[in-house]
CSV table of C-alpha atoms and ligand atoms in Angstrom, one decimal:
chain,number,residue,atom,x,y,z
A,1,MET,CA,10.1,-0.2,-0.1
A,2,PRO,CA,7.3,-1.0,-2.4
A,3,GLY,CA,6.3,-2.7,-5.6
A,4,PHE,CA,6.2,0.6,-7.4
A,5,GLU,CA,10.0,0.4,-7.8
A,6,ILE,CA,9.7,-2.6,-10.1
A,7,ILE,CA,6.7,-1.8,-12.3
A,8,GLY,CA,7.9,-2.9,-15.7
A,9,LYS,CA,7.2,-4.9,-18.8
A,10,GLU,CA,5.2,-7.6,-16.9
A,11,GLU,CA,2.6,-5.1,-15.8
A,12,LYS,CA,2.5,-3.5,-19.3
A,13,LEU,CA,2.0,-6.9,-20.9
A,14,GLU,CA,-1.0,-7.7,-18.6
A,15,LEU,CA,-2.4,-4.2,-19.3
A,16,ASN,CA,-1.9,-4.5,-23.1
A,17,SER,CA,-3.7,-7.9,-23.1
A,18,ILE,CA,-6.9,-6.1,-21.9
A,19,PHE,CA,-6.8,-3.9,-25.0
A,20,LYS,CA,-6.0,-6.8,-27.3
A,21,LYS,CA,-9.1,-8.6,-25.9
A,22,GLY,CA,-11.9,-6.1,-26.4
A,23,SER,CA,-10.8,-3.3,-24.0
A,24,VAL,CA,-13.3,-4.2,-21.3
A,25,LEU,CA,-12.4,-2.3,-18.1
A,26,PHE,CA,-15.4,-3.5,-16.0
A,27,ARG,CA,-15.0,-6.8,-14.0
A,28,HIS,CA,-18.4,-8.1,-15.0
A,29,GLY,CA,-20.3,-8.9,-18.2
A,30,PHE,CA,-19.5,-8.0,-21.8
A,31,ASP,CA,-18.7,-11.7,-22.2
A,32,SER,CA,-18.5,-12.0,-26.0
A,33,LYS,CA,-16.5,-8.8,-26.3
A,34,ARG,CA,-13.7,-9.6,-23.7
A,35,LYS,CA,-12.6,-13.0,-25.2
A,36,GLY,CA,-12.1,-14.7,-21.9
A,37,SER,CA,-10.2,-11.9,-20.2
A,38,TYR,CA,-11.2,-11.4,-16.6
A,39,LYS,CA,-8.3,-9.7,-14.9
A,40,VAL,CA,-9.9,-9.0,-11.5
A,41,LYS,CA,-11.2,-12.5,-11.2
A,42,GLN,CA,-7.8,-13.9,-12.2
A,43,PHE,CA,-6.1,-11.7,-9.6
A,44,GLU,CA,-8.5,-12.8,-6.9
A,45,ASN,CA,-7.9,-16.5,-7.8
A,46,ASN,CA,-4.1,-16.2,-7.9
A,47,PHE,CA,-4.2,-14.3,-4.6
A,48,LYS,CA,-6.3,-16.8,-2.7
A,49,ASN,CA,-4.2,-19.7,-4.1
A,50,LYS,CA,-1.0,-18.1,-3.1
A,51,PHE,CA,-2.2,-17.5,0.4
A,52,LYS,CA,-4.0,-20.9,0.7
A,53,SER,CA,-7.3,-19.2,1.4
A,54,LYS,CA,-10.7,-20.3,0.3
A,55,TYR,CA,-12.3,-17.1,-0.8
A,56,SER,CA,-11.0,-13.7,-2.0
A,57,LEU,CA,-12.6,-10.4,-3.1
A,58,ALA,CA,-10.7,-7.6,-4.7
A,59,VAL,CA,-11.9,-4.1,-3.8
A,60,THR,CA,-10.8,-0.4,-4.4
A,61,SER,CA,-8.5,0.1,-1.4
A,62,GLY,CA,-7.3,-1.2,1.9
A,63,THR,CA,-9.8,1.2,3.6
A,64,SER,CA,-12.8,-0.2,1.6
A,65,ALA,CA,-11.5,-3.8,2.3
A,66,LEU,CA,-12.0,-3.0,6.0
A,67,ARG,CA,-15.4,-1.4,5.5
A,68,VAL,CA,-16.6,-4.3,3.3
A,69,ALA,CA,-15.3,-6.9,5.8
A,70,LEU,CA,-17.2,-5.1,8.6
A,71,ALA,CA,-20.4,-5.0,6.5
A,72,THR,CA,-20.6,-8.8,6.7
A,73,LEU,CA,-21.2,-8.4,10.5
A,74,ASP,CA,-24.4,-6.4,10.3
A,75,LEU,CA,-23.2,-4.1,13.1
A,76,LYS,CA,-25.7,-2.0,15.1
A,77,LYS,CA,-25.3,1.4,16.8
A,78,ASP,CA,-24.1,0.2,20.2
A,79,ASP,CA,-21.8,-2.6,18.9
A,80,GLU,CA,-18.1,-2.2,19.6
A,81,VAL,CA,-15.1,-3.0,17.4
A,82,ILE,CA,-11.7,-3.0,19.0
A,83,THR,CA,-8.5,-2.0,17.3
A,84,GLN,CA,-5.1,-0.8,18.4
A,85,VAL,CA,-3.8,2.7,19.1
A,86,PHE,CA,-0.9,2.5,16.6
A,87,THR,CA,-2.4,2.0,13.1
A,88,PHE,CA,-3.4,4.2,10.2
A,89,VAL,CA,-6.5,6.4,10.6
A,90,ALA,CA,-8.3,4.2,8.0
A,91,THR,CA,-8.8,1.3,10.5
A,92,VAL,CA,-10.9,3.6,12.9
A,93,GLU,CA,-12.6,5.3,10.0
A,94,ALA,CA,-13.9,2.0,8.7
A,95,ILE,CA,-15.3,1.2,12.2
A,96,VAL,CA,-17.0,4.6,12.4
A,97,GLU,CA,-18.4,4.3,8.9
A,98,SER,CA,-19.8,0.9,9.9
A,99,LYS,CA,-21.8,2.7,12.6
A,100,ALA,CA,-20.0,0.8,15.4
A,101,LYS,CA,-18.1,2.3,18.3
A,102,PRO,CA,-14.3,2.2,18.0
A,103,ILE,CA,-12.5,0.9,21.1
A,104,ILE,CA,-8.8,1.2,21.3
A,105,THR,CA,-6.1,-0.9,22.9
A,106,GLU,CA,-2.5,-0.1,23.9
A,107,ILE,CA,0.3,-1.7,21.9
A,108,ASP,CA,3.3,-3.6,23.4
A,109,GLU,CA,6.9,-3.7,22.4
A,110,THR,CA,6.0,-5.4,19.0
A,111,LEU,CA,4.3,-2.0,18.3
A,112,ASN,CA,1.1,-4.1,17.6
A,113,MET,CA,-1.9,-4.9,19.8
A,114,ASP,CA,-1.2,-5.8,23.4
A,115,PRO,CA,-3.2,-9.0,24.0
A,116,ASN,CA,-3.4,-8.3,27.7
A,117,ASP,CA,-5.0,-4.9,27.1
A,118,LEU,CA,-7.3,-6.5,24.5
A,119,LEU,CA,-8.7,-8.8,27.2
A,120,LYS,CA,-9.5,-5.9,29.5
A,121,LYS,CA,-11.3,-4.0,26.7
A,122,ILE,CA,-13.7,-6.8,25.6
A,123,THR,CA,-17.3,-6.3,26.8
A,124,LYS,CA,-20.6,-7.9,25.9
A,125,LYS,CA,-20.9,-5.4,23.1
A,126,THR,CA,-17.7,-6.4,21.4
A,127,LYS,CA,-18.5,-7.7,17.9
A,128,ALA,CA,-15.0,-7.7,16.3
A,129,VAL,CA,-11.3,-7.2,16.8
A,130,ILE,CA,-9.2,-5.7,14.1
A,131,VAL,CA,-5.6,-6.5,14.7
A,132,VAL,CA,-3.0,-4.7,12.6
A,133,HIS,CA,0.4,-5.9,11.5
A,134,MET,CA,2.0,-2.5,11.6
A,135,LEU,CA,4.8,-1.9,9.1
A,136,GLY,CA,4.8,-5.6,8.2
A,137,VAL,CA,5.6,-7.2,11.6
A,138,PRO,CA,3.1,-9.9,12.8
A,139,ALA,CA,1.1,-9.1,15.9
A,140,SER,CA,0.7,-11.7,18.7
A,141,LEU,CA,-1.7,-13.7,16.5
A,142,ASP,CA,-1.8,-16.9,18.5
A,143,LYS,CA,-2.8,-15.1,21.7
A,144,ILE,CA,-5.2,-12.7,20.1
A,145,LYS,CA,-6.9,-15.5,18.1
A,146,LYS,CA,-7.2,-17.6,21.2
A,147,ILE,CA,-8.9,-14.7,23.0
A,148,CYS,CA,-11.3,-14.1,20.1
A,149,ASN,CA,-12.2,-17.8,19.9
A,150,GLN,CA,-12.8,-18.1,23.6
A,151,LYS,CA,-15.0,-15.0,23.6
A,152,LYS,CA,-16.6,-15.9,20.2
A,153,ILE,CA,-15.6,-12.6,18.6
A,154,CYS,CA,-14.8,-12.1,15.0
A,155,LEU,CA,-11.1,-11.5,14.3
A,156,ILE,CA,-10.2,-9.4,11.3
A,157,GLU,CA,-6.5,-8.9,10.4
A,158,ASP,CA,-5.7,-5.5,8.8
A,159,THR,CA,-2.8,-6.7,6.7
A,160,ALA,CA,-2.4,-3.4,4.8
A,161,TRP,CA,1.2,-4.0,5.7
A,162,GLY,CA,2.6,-7.5,5.8
A,163,CYS,CA,1.2,-8.9,2.6
A,164,GLY,CA,3.1,-12.1,2.1
A,165,GLY,CA,4.4,-12.2,5.7
A,166,LYS,CA,3.8,-15.2,7.9
A,167,PHE,CA,3.5,-16.1,11.6
A,168,LYS,CA,4.3,-19.7,12.6
A,169,ASN,CA,4.3,-20.6,8.9
A,170,LYS,CA,0.8,-19.4,8.2
A,171,TYR,CA,0.2,-16.3,6.0
A,172,LEU,CA,-0.8,-13.0,7.7
A,173,GLY,CA,-4.4,-12.3,6.7
A,174,THR,CA,-5.4,-16.0,7.0
A,175,TRP,CA,-5.4,-16.3,10.8
A,176,GLY,CA,-8.6,-14.4,11.3
A,177,GLN,CA,-12.1,-14.9,10.0
A,178,MET,CA,-11.2,-12.2,7.4
A,179,GLY,CA,-7.9,-10.6,6.4
A,180,THR,CA,-7.8,-7.3,4.5
A,181,PHE,CA,-4.9,-6.0,2.3
A,182,SER,CA,-4.0,-2.7,0.7
A,183,PHE,CA,-2.3,-2.2,-2.7
A,184,ASP,CA,-1.9,1.6,-2.5
A,185,PHE,CA,1.2,3.1,-3.9
A,186,ALA,CA,3.3,2.7,-0.8
A,187,LYS,CA,2.7,-1.0,-0.2
A,188,ASN,CA,4.9,-3.9,-1.0
A,189,ILE,CA,2.7,-4.8,-4.0
A,190,THR,CA,0.7,-2.1,-5.7
A,191,THR,CA,-2.2,-1.5,-8.1
A,192,GLY,CA,-2.1,2.2,-7.7
A,193,GLU,CA,-5.1,2.0,-5.3
A,194,GLY,CA,-6.7,-1.3,-4.5
A,195,GLY,CA,-7.3,-3.9,-1.8
A,196,MET,CA,-8.2,-7.5,-1.2
A,197,ILE,CA,-10.2,-9.5,1.4
A,198,LEU,CA,-9.5,-13.1,2.3
A,199,PHE,CA,-12.4,-15.1,3.9
A,200,LYS,CA,-12.6,-18.4,5.8
A,201,ASN,CA,-16.4,-18.7,5.3
A,202,LYS,CA,-18.4,-18.8,2.2
A,203,ASN,CA,-21.3,-16.9,3.8
A,204,ASP,CA,-19.0,-14.0,4.7
A,205,TYR,CA,-17.6,-14.0,1.2
A,206,GLU,CA,-21.0,-14.0,-0.5
A,207,LYS,CA,-22.3,-11.2,1.8
A,208,ALA,CA,-19.2,-9.1,1.1
A,209,ALA,CA,-19.2,-9.7,-2.6
A,210,ALA,CA,-22.8,-8.5,-2.8
A,211,TRP,CA,-22.3,-5.5,-0.4
A,212,HIS,CA,-19.3,-4.2,-2.4
A,213,ASP,CA,-21.4,-4.3,-5.5
A,214,HIS,CA,-24.7,-2.5,-4.6
A,215,GLY,CA,-26.1,-5.9,-3.3
A,216,HIS,CA,-25.6,-7.7,-6.7
A,217,GLU,CA,-25.6,-11.4,-6.2
A,218,ASN,CA,-24.3,-12.1,-9.7
A,219,ASN,CA,-26.9,-14.7,-10.1
A,220,PRO,CA,-25.7,-16.9,-13.1
A,221,LYS,CA,-29.3,-17.4,-14.1
A,222,LYS,CA,-30.0,-13.7,-14.6
A,223,PRO,CA,-28.5,-11.0,-16.7
A,224,ARG,CA,-26.8,-8.3,-14.6
A,225,TRP,CA,-29.6,-5.8,-15.1
A,226,GLU,CA,-32.2,-8.3,-13.7
A,227,ASP,CA,-29.8,-9.5,-11.0
A,228,THR,CA,-31.1,-10.7,-7.6
A,229,ARG,CA,-30.4,-8.9,-4.3
A,230,LYS,CA,-31.1,-9.3,-0.6
A,231,SER,CA,-29.5,-6.2,0.8
A,232,SER,CA,-28.3,-2.8,-0.2
A,233,GLY,CA,-24.6,-2.1,-0.5
A,234,PHE,CA,-22.2,0.3,-2.1
A,235,ASN,CA,-19.7,0.3,-4.9
A,236,PHE,CA,-16.2,-0.8,-4.0
A,237,ARG,CA,-15.4,-2.8,-7.2
A,238,MET,CA,-11.9,-3.1,-8.5
A,239,ASN,CA,-11.5,-2.5,-12.2
A,240,GLU,CA,-9.7,-4.5,-14.8
A,241,LEU,CA,-6.7,-2.2,-15.1
A,242,GLN,CA,-6.0,-2.6,-11.4
A,243,GLY,CA,-6.6,-6.4,-11.7
A,244,ALA,CA,-4.1,-6.6,-14.5
A,245,VAL,CA,-1.3,-4.8,-12.6
A,246,GLY,CA,-2.1,-6.9,-9.5
A,247,ILE,CA,-1.6,-10.2,-11.4
A,248,ALA,CA,1.9,-9.0,-12.5
A,249,GLN,CA,2.8,-7.6,-9.1
A,250,LEU,CA,1.7,-10.7,-7.2
A,251,LYS,CA,4.3,-12.7,-9.1
A,252,LYS,CA,7.0,-10.4,-7.8
A,253,LEU,CA,5.9,-10.5,-4.1
A,254,ASN,CA,8.4,-13.2,-3.0
A,255,TYR,CA,11.3,-11.4,-4.6
A,256,ILE,CA,10.2,-8.1,-3.0
A,257,ILE,CA,10.0,-9.5,0.5
A,258,ASN,CA,13.3,-11.4,0.3
A,259,LYS,CA,15.0,-8.3,-1.0
A,260,HIS,CA,13.5,-6.1,1.7
A,261,ARG,CA,14.6,-8.6,4.4
A,262,LYS,CA,18.1,-8.7,3.0
A,263,ASN,CA,18.4,-4.9,2.8
A,264,ARG,CA,17.0,-4.5,6.3
A,265,ASP,CA,19.5,-7.1,7.6
A,266,ASP,CA,22.4,-5.5,5.8
A,267,ILE,CA,21.7,-2.1,7.3
A,268,TRP,CA,21.2,-3.6,10.8
A,269,LYS,CA,24.5,-5.6,10.6
A,270,VAL,CA,26.4,-2.3,10.4
A,271,ILE,CA,24.4,0.0,12.6
A,272,SER,CA,23.8,-2.4,15.4
A,273,LYS,CA,27.4,-2.0,16.4
A,274,ASN,CA,26.3,1.4,17.9
A,275,LYS,CA,25.5,1.2,21.6
A,276,GLY,CA,22.1,2.6,22.6
A,277,ILE,CA,19.9,1.4,19.8
A,278,SER,CA,17.7,-1.7,19.4
A,279,GLN,CA,15.0,-3.0,17.0
A,280,ARG,CA,11.3,-3.3,17.7
A,281,LYS,CA,10.4,-6.7,19.2
A,282,ILE,CA,9.7,-9.3,16.5
A,283,LEU,CA,8.0,-12.4,17.9
A,284,LYS,CA,9.6,-15.9,17.5
A,285,GLY,CA,8.0,-17.6,14.5
A,286,SER,CA,7.6,-14.3,12.6
A,287,PHE,CA,8.4,-13.9,8.9
A,288,ASP,CA,8.0,-10.2,8.6
A,289,THR,CA,8.0,-8.3,5.3
A,290,ALA,CA,10.6,-5.7,6.4
A,291,ASP,CA,8.8,-2.7,5.0
A,292,ALA,CA,10.7,-0.6,7.5
A,293,LEU,CA,13.5,-0.9,10.0
A,294,ILE,CA,12.4,0.5,13.3
A,295,ILE,CA,15.2,1.8,15.5
A,296,LYS,CA,14.4,2.2,19.2
A,297,LEU,CA,16.4,4.8,21.1
A,298,LYS,CA,16.6,5.6,24.8
A,299,ASP,CA,14.1,8.5,24.7
A,300,LYS,CA,12.0,10.8,22.6
A,301,ASN,CA,14.6,13.5,22.3
A,302,LEU,CA,17.2,11.2,20.8
A,303,ALA,CA,14.6,10.0,18.3
A,304,ILE,CA,13.9,13.6,17.2
A,305,LYS,CA,17.7,14.2,17.0
A,306,LEU,CA,18.2,11.1,14.9
A,307,ARG,CA,15.5,12.2,12.5
A,308,LYS,CA,17.2,15.6,12.1
A,309,GLU,CA,20.5,13.9,11.4
A,310,LEU,CA,19.0,11.5,8.9
A,311,LEU,CA,17.4,14.4,7.0
A,312,ARG,CA,20.9,16.1,6.8
A,313,PHE,CA,21.9,13.0,4.8
A,314,LYS,CA,18.7,13.3,2.8
A,315,ILE,CA,17.4,10.1,4.3
A,316,SER,CA,13.7,10.2,5.0
A,317,THR,CA,11.8,8.4,7.7
A,318,LYS,CA,8.5,6.5,7.4
A,319,ILE,CA,5.6,7.2,9.8
A,320,LEU,CA,7.8,7.5,12.9
A,321,PRO,CA,8.3,10.1,14.0
A,322,GLU,CA,7.2,12.5,11.3
A,323,ALA,CA,3.7,11.0,10.4
A,324,TYR,CA,2.9,10.0,14.0
A,325,THR,CA,-0.3,12.0,14.1
A,326,TRP,CA,-1.8,10.1,11.2
A,327,HIS,CA,-1.0,6.8,12.9
A,328,PHE,CA,-1.7,7.3,16.6
A,329,ALA,CA,-5.4,7.3,17.8
A,330,SER,CA,-5.0,9.7,20.8
A,331,THR,CA,-4.1,12.5,18.3
A,332,TRP,CA,-7.4,12.0,16.4
A,333,THR,CA,-9.4,14.6,18.1
A,334,HIS,CA,-11.2,15.2,14.7
A,335,ILE,CA,-13.1,11.9,15.1
A,336,ASN,CA,-16.1,12.7,17.3
A,337,GLU,CA,-16.8,9.0,18.1
A,338,LEU,CA,-13.3,8.7,19.7
A,339,LYS,CA,-13.7,12.0,21.5
A,340,LYS,CA,-17.1,10.9,22.9
A,341,LYS,CA,-15.6,7.6,24.2
A,342,TYR,CA,-12.3,8.9,25.5
A,343,LYS,CA,-12.5,12.1,27.6
A,344,ASN,CA,-9.1,14.0,27.2
A,345,LEU,CA,-8.3,11.7,24.2
A,346,ASN,CA,-5.0,13.3,23.7
A,347,LYS,CA,-3.9,12.3,27.1
A,348,CYS,CA,-4.9,8.6,26.7
A,349,PHE,CA,-2.7,5.7,25.8
A,350,GLN,CA,0.4,7.0,27.6
A,351,VAL,CA,1.9,3.5,27.7
A,352,SER,CA,1.9,3.2,23.9
A,353,LYS,CA,3.0,6.8,23.5
A,354,LYS,CA,6.1,6.2,25.5
A,355,ILE,CA,7.0,3.2,23.3
A,356,ILE,CA,6.3,4.9,20.0
A,357,GLU,CA,8.0,8.2,20.8
A,358,LYS,CA,11.4,6.5,21.1
A,359,CYS,CA,11.2,5.0,17.6
A,360,VAL,CA,12.5,6.1,14.3
A,361,SER,CA,11.4,4.1,11.3
A,362,ILE,CA,13.6,3.9,8.2
A,363,PRO,CA,11.8,2.8,5.0
A,364,ILE,CA,13.4,-0.1,3.2
A,365,PHE,CA,13.6,0.2,-0.5
A,366,LEU,CA,14.5,-2.5,-3.1
A,367,ASN,CA,17.1,-0.4,-4.6
A,368,MET,CA,19.4,1.0,-2.0
A,369,ASN,CA,21.7,3.9,-2.7
A,370,LYS,CA,25.3,2.7,-2.2
A,371,ASN,CA,26.0,5.2,0.5
A,372,LEU,CA,22.8,4.6,2.4
A,373,ILE,CA,24.1,2.2,5.1
A,374,LYS,CA,27.2,4.4,5.7
A,375,ASN,CA,25.1,7.5,6.0
A,376,ILE,CA,22.5,6.0,8.4
A,377,ASP,CA,25.4,4.8,10.5
A,378,LEU,CA,26.9,8.3,10.5
A,379,ALA,CA,23.6,9.9,11.4
A,380,ILE,CA,23.2,7.6,14.4
A,381,LYS,CA,26.8,8.3,15.5
A,382,ASN,CA,26.0,12.1,15.3
A,383,ALA,CA,22.7,11.8,17.1
A,384,LEU,CA,24.1,9.7,19.9
A,385,SER,CA,27.4,11.7,20.0
A,386,LEU,CA,29.4,8.6,19.4
A,387,LYS,CA,32.6,8.8,17.5
B,1,PLP,C1,-2.8,-0.2,8.8
B,1,PLP,C2,-3.5,0.4,7.5
B,1,PLP,N1,-4.8,0.0,7.3
B,1,PLP,C3,-5.5,0.5,6.2
B,1,PLP,C4,-4.8,1.3,5.3
B,1,PLP,C5,-5.6,1.8,4.2
B,1,PLP,O1,-5.2,1.3,2.9
B,1,PLP,P1,-5.5,2.2,1.6
B,1,PLP,O2,-4.5,3.3,1.5
B,1,PLP,O3,-5.3,1.2,0.5
B,1,PLP,O4,-6.9,2.6,1.7
B,1,PLP,C6,-3.5,1.6,5.5
B,1,PLP,C7,-2.8,2.5,4.5
B,1,PLP,O5,-1.7,2.9,4.7
B,1,PLP,C8,-2.8,1.2,6.7
B,1,PLP,O6,-1.6,1.5,6.9
């Protein structure tokens, strides 16, 4: 699974260098004390260069990345922001916190946003679409981007999963007007907690940079305490410790993704010999990050049975089926804004529910136990009563 498996001397060296150069943990100021060490700035620059993007802003989490990205749109009470039913609760929380109305689409067999349903959900009030590359597999970006362009709606990619993945040779997170990333402890690179936003437009970047920092414009002609501002904001600044770890982790991203993909393929090579299972749909042109291997079964009962069998072999699953209620919007009856919009919320999105219920998601780790493949295979044989 994630970058946490290979936190090592590279991260420690980056961290130590902060303490050798004045121990400044704040991203701004203290210029004479820090002897040229600006870890967050360096992480932002390295990140945008790797992803061939123009502007980047590091923040405190993937959730705050979404919130800050939405802040650039000046959303009003009746504005609508569309996202998909299968995502983490954070995507909808960010919309609600931005005072906009969350509108939800069904997913298709990619387990990501169904572009046909997106078309049906767009209204005059739609201001943005947040497409999510759930568990590292690209959504139908070409179709969704075309729709957003035609309707002149802002496209934001929630790339909490899929950092370093590509679709048609272009990095995930760089197709939309903005792309958000998460570096929480379960992601393929981690800074403990942390996030990043990539921007196409200078104006969006400048608005976001100010908003995530109480409105500070970081005017080079002014000391910080006299800084200029045009709007209020909040504090979602990344600190230097996170920036330092991010610099080291980013250098490991290619290795992590290639190893994930190899491990996923090695597992699939063996278990695909069992009749009655398939993988989630991965679109042609996808370079997915293989954070998980999603096994599709014939029905919900078999999925539950497989999870039980996997647990007997001490193999955990990831999100599906056990953490489904954190990742499926019709179960979020605690979010009033969703309840208001969708009467009988828990009965909505049956098309997507039927797709998700049949799936079991196996986390992919960098370091695989040598018996893992054999045990997954046995668990499948037991669950499907194959011998
Ligand atoms: C799709 C999605 N969006 C946003 C987030 C939020 O990221 P963070 O945990 O860094 O706040 C997550 C976290 O798992 C996620 O899965």
